[in-house]
Structure formats: structure tokens, C-alpha cells
PDB file of C-alpha atoms in Angstrom:
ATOM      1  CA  UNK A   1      57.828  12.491 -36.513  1.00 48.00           C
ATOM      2  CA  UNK A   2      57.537  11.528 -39.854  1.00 52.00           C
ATOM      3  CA  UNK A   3      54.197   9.992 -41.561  1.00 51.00           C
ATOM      4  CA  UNK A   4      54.480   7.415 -43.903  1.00 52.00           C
ATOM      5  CA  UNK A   5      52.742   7.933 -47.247  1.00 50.00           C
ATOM      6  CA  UNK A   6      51.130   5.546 -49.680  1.00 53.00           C
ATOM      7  CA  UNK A   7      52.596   5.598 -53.667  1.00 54.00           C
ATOM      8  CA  UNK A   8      50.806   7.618 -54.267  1.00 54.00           C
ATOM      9  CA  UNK A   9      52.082  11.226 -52.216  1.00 54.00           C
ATOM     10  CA  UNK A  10      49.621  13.271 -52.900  1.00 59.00           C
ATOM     11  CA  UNK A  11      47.267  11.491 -50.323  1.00 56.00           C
ATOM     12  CA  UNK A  12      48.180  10.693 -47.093  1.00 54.00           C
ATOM     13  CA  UNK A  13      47.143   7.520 -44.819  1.00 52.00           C
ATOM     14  CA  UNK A  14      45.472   9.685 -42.244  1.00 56.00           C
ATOM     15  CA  UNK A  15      42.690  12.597 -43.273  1.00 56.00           C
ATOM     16  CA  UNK A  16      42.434  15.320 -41.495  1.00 61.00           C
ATOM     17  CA  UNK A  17      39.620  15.753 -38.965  1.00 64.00           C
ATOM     18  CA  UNK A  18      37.439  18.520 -39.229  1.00 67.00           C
ATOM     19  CA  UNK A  19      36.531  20.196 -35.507  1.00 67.00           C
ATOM     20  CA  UNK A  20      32.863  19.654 -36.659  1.00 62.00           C
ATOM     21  CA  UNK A  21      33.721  15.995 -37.545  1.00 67.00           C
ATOM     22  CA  UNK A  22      35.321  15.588 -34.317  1.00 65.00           C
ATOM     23  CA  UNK A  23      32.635  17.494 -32.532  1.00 71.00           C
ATOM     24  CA  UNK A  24      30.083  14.942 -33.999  1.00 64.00           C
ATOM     25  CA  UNK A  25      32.468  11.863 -32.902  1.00 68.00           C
ATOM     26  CA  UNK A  26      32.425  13.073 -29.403  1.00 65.00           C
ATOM     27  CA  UNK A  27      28.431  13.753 -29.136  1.00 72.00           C
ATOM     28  CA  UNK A  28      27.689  10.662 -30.688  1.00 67.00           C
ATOM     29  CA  UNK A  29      30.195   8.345 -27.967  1.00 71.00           C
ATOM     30  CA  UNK A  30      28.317  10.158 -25.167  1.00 66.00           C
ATOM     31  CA  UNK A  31      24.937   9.557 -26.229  1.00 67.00           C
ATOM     32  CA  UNK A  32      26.150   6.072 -26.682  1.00 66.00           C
ATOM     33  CA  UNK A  33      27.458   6.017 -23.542  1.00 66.00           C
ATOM     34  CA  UNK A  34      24.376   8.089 -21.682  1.00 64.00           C
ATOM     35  CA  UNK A  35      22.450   5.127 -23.464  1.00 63.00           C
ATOM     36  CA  UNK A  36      24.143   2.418 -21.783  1.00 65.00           C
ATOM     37  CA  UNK A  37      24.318   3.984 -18.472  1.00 65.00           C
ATOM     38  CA  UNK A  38      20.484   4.433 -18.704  1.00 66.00           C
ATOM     39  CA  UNK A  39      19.852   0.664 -19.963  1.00 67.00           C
ATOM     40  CA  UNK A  40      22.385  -0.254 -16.434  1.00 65.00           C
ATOM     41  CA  UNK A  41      20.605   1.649 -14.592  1.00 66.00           C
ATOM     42  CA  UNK A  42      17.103   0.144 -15.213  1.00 73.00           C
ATOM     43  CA  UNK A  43      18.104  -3.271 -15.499  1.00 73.00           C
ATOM     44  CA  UNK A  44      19.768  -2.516 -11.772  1.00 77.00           C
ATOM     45  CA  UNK A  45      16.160  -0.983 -10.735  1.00 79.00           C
ATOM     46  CA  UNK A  46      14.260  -3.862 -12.106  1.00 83.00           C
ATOM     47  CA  UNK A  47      17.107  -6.387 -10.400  1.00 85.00           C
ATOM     48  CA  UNK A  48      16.077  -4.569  -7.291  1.00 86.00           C
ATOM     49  CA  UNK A  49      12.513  -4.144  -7.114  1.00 88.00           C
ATOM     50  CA  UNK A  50      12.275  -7.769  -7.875  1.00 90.00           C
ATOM     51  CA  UNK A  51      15.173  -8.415  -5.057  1.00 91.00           C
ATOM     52  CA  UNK A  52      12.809  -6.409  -2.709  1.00 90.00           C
ATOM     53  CA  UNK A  53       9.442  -8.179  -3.767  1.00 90.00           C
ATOM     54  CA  UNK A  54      11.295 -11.534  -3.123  1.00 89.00           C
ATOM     55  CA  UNK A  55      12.398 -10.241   0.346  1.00 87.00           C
ATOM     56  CA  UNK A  56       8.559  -9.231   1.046  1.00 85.00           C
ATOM     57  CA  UNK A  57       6.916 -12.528   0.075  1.00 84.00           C
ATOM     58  CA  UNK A  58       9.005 -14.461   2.015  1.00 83.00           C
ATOM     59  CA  UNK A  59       9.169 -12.058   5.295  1.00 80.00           C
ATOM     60  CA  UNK A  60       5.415 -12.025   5.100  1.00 79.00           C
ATOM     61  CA  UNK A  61       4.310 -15.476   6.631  1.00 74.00           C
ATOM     62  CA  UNK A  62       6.431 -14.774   9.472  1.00 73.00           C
ATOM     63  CA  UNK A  63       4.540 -11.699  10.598  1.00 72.00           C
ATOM     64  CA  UNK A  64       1.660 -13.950  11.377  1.00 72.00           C
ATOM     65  CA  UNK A  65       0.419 -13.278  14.998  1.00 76.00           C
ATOM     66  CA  UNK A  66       1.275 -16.658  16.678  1.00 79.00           C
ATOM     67  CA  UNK A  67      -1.390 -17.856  19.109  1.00 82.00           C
ATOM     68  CA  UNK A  68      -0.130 -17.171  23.080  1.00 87.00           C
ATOM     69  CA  UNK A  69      -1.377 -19.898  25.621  1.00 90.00           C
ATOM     70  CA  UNK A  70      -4.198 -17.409  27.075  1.00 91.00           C
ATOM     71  CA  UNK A  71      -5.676 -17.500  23.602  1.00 90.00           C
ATOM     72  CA  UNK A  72      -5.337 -21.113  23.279  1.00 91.00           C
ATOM     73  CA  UNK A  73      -7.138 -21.865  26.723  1.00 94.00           C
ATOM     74  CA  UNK A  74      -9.914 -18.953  25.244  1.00 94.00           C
ATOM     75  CA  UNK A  75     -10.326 -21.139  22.616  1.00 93.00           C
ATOM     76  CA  UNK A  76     -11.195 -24.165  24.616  1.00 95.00           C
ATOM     77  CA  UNK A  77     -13.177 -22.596  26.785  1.00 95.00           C
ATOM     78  CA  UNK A  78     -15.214 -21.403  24.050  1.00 95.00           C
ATOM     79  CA  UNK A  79     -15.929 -24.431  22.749  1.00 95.00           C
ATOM     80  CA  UNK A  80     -16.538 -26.245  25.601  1.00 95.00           C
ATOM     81  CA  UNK A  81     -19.295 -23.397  26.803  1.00 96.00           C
ATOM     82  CA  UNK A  82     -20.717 -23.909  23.336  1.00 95.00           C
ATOM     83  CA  UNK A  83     -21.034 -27.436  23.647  1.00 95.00           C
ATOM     84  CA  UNK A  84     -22.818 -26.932  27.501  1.00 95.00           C
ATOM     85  CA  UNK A  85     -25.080 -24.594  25.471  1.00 93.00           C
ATOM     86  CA  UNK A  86     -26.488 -27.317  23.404  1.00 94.00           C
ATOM     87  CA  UNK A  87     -26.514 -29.583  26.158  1.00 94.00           C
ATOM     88  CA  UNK A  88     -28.643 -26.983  27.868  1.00 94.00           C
ATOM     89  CA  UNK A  89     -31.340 -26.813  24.923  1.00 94.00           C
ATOM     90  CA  UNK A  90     -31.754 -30.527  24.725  1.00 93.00           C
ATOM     91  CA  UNK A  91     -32.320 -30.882  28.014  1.00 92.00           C
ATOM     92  CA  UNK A  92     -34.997 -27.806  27.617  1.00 91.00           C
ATOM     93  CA  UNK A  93     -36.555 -29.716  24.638  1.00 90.00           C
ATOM     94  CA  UNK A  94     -36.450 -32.734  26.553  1.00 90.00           C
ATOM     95  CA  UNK A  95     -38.378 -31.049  29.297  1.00 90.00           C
ATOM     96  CA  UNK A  96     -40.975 -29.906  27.082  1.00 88.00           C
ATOM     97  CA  UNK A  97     -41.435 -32.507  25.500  1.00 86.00           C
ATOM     98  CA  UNK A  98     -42.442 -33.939  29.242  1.00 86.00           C
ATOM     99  CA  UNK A  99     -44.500 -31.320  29.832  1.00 85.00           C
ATOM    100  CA  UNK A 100     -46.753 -31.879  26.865  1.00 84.00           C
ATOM    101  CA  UNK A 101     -47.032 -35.546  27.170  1.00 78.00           C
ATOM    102  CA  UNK A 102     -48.273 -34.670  30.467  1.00 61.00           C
ATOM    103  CA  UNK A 103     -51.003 -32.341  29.563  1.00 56.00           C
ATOM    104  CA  UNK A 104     -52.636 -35.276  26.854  1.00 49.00           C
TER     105      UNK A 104
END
């Protein structure tokens, strides 16, 4: 193999490379490169926490406890006793109030 050589011979096109120089090359590519897999692999965490919160906000409304038809007709009855109740005191009141206009 023969090297071509500018007009001037007594440099060629090509220097030399020093195993320091070379040494150097290779350390700095693979900090480079530990860089970039470092700046992939963060981007990729932050891509999938925010994948996961997504997932988590919308799975949550589902997970609410969905009334059965016992606690329905719990409810009603409820609320009908609680009306009774206040049915119950007026007519007390209304008794009293009877009472005491009898007394006078």
C-alpha cells in the first residue's frame, strides 16, 4: 500500500497517532457515549413515571365502591324513618301544646 504525499514529501497527509492521543480519543467517545446513554435513560424514566401516573389517574375513579341494592333500600329506609321521626315530634308538640291550653 502506498500513501500518497503532498508536494511537499517531507510531510505526509496522515500524522501519526500517539497511543496517548489515541488513548484520549477513545476515553473521550465513551464518556460521550456513557453521557448519552444516561440522558436515554432518564428521559425513558421520566416517559415512564409519567406513563404510570397517567395509568393511575385514570384507573382511580373506577375503584369507587358502587352502591349494591341492599345499600340502596338502607338508604331509603333511612330516610323514610327520619322523616316518621319528625312526624313523631310534631305530633308531641302538637300534644303539648293541647295540654297547656287545657290547663289555662
Amino acid at each position: 500500500m502506498r500513501l500518497a504525499f503532498p508536494a511537499d514529501a517531507s510531510r505526509p497527509l496522515v500524522a501519526p497517532i500517539s497511543a496517548v492521543d489515541a488513548t484520549l480519543m477513545v476515553t473521550a467517545t465513551a464518556r460521550q457515549s456513557n453521557y448519552q446513554e444516561k440522558s436515554e435513560m432518564k428521559l425513558g424514566g421520566s416517559i415512564s413515571a409519567a406513563l404510570l401516573m397517567s395509568a393511575l389517574l385514570i384507573a382511580l375513579p373506577g375503584c369507587q365502591k358502587q352502591e349494591g341494592p341492599a345499600e340502596k333500600a338502607g338508604k331509603e329506609i333511612d330516610k323514610t324513618m327520619e322523616k316518621a321521626g319528625q312526624q313523631v315530634e310534631k305530633a308531641g308538640d302538637a300534644v303539648q301544646d293541647a295540654a297547656k291550653g287545657d290547663k289555662k
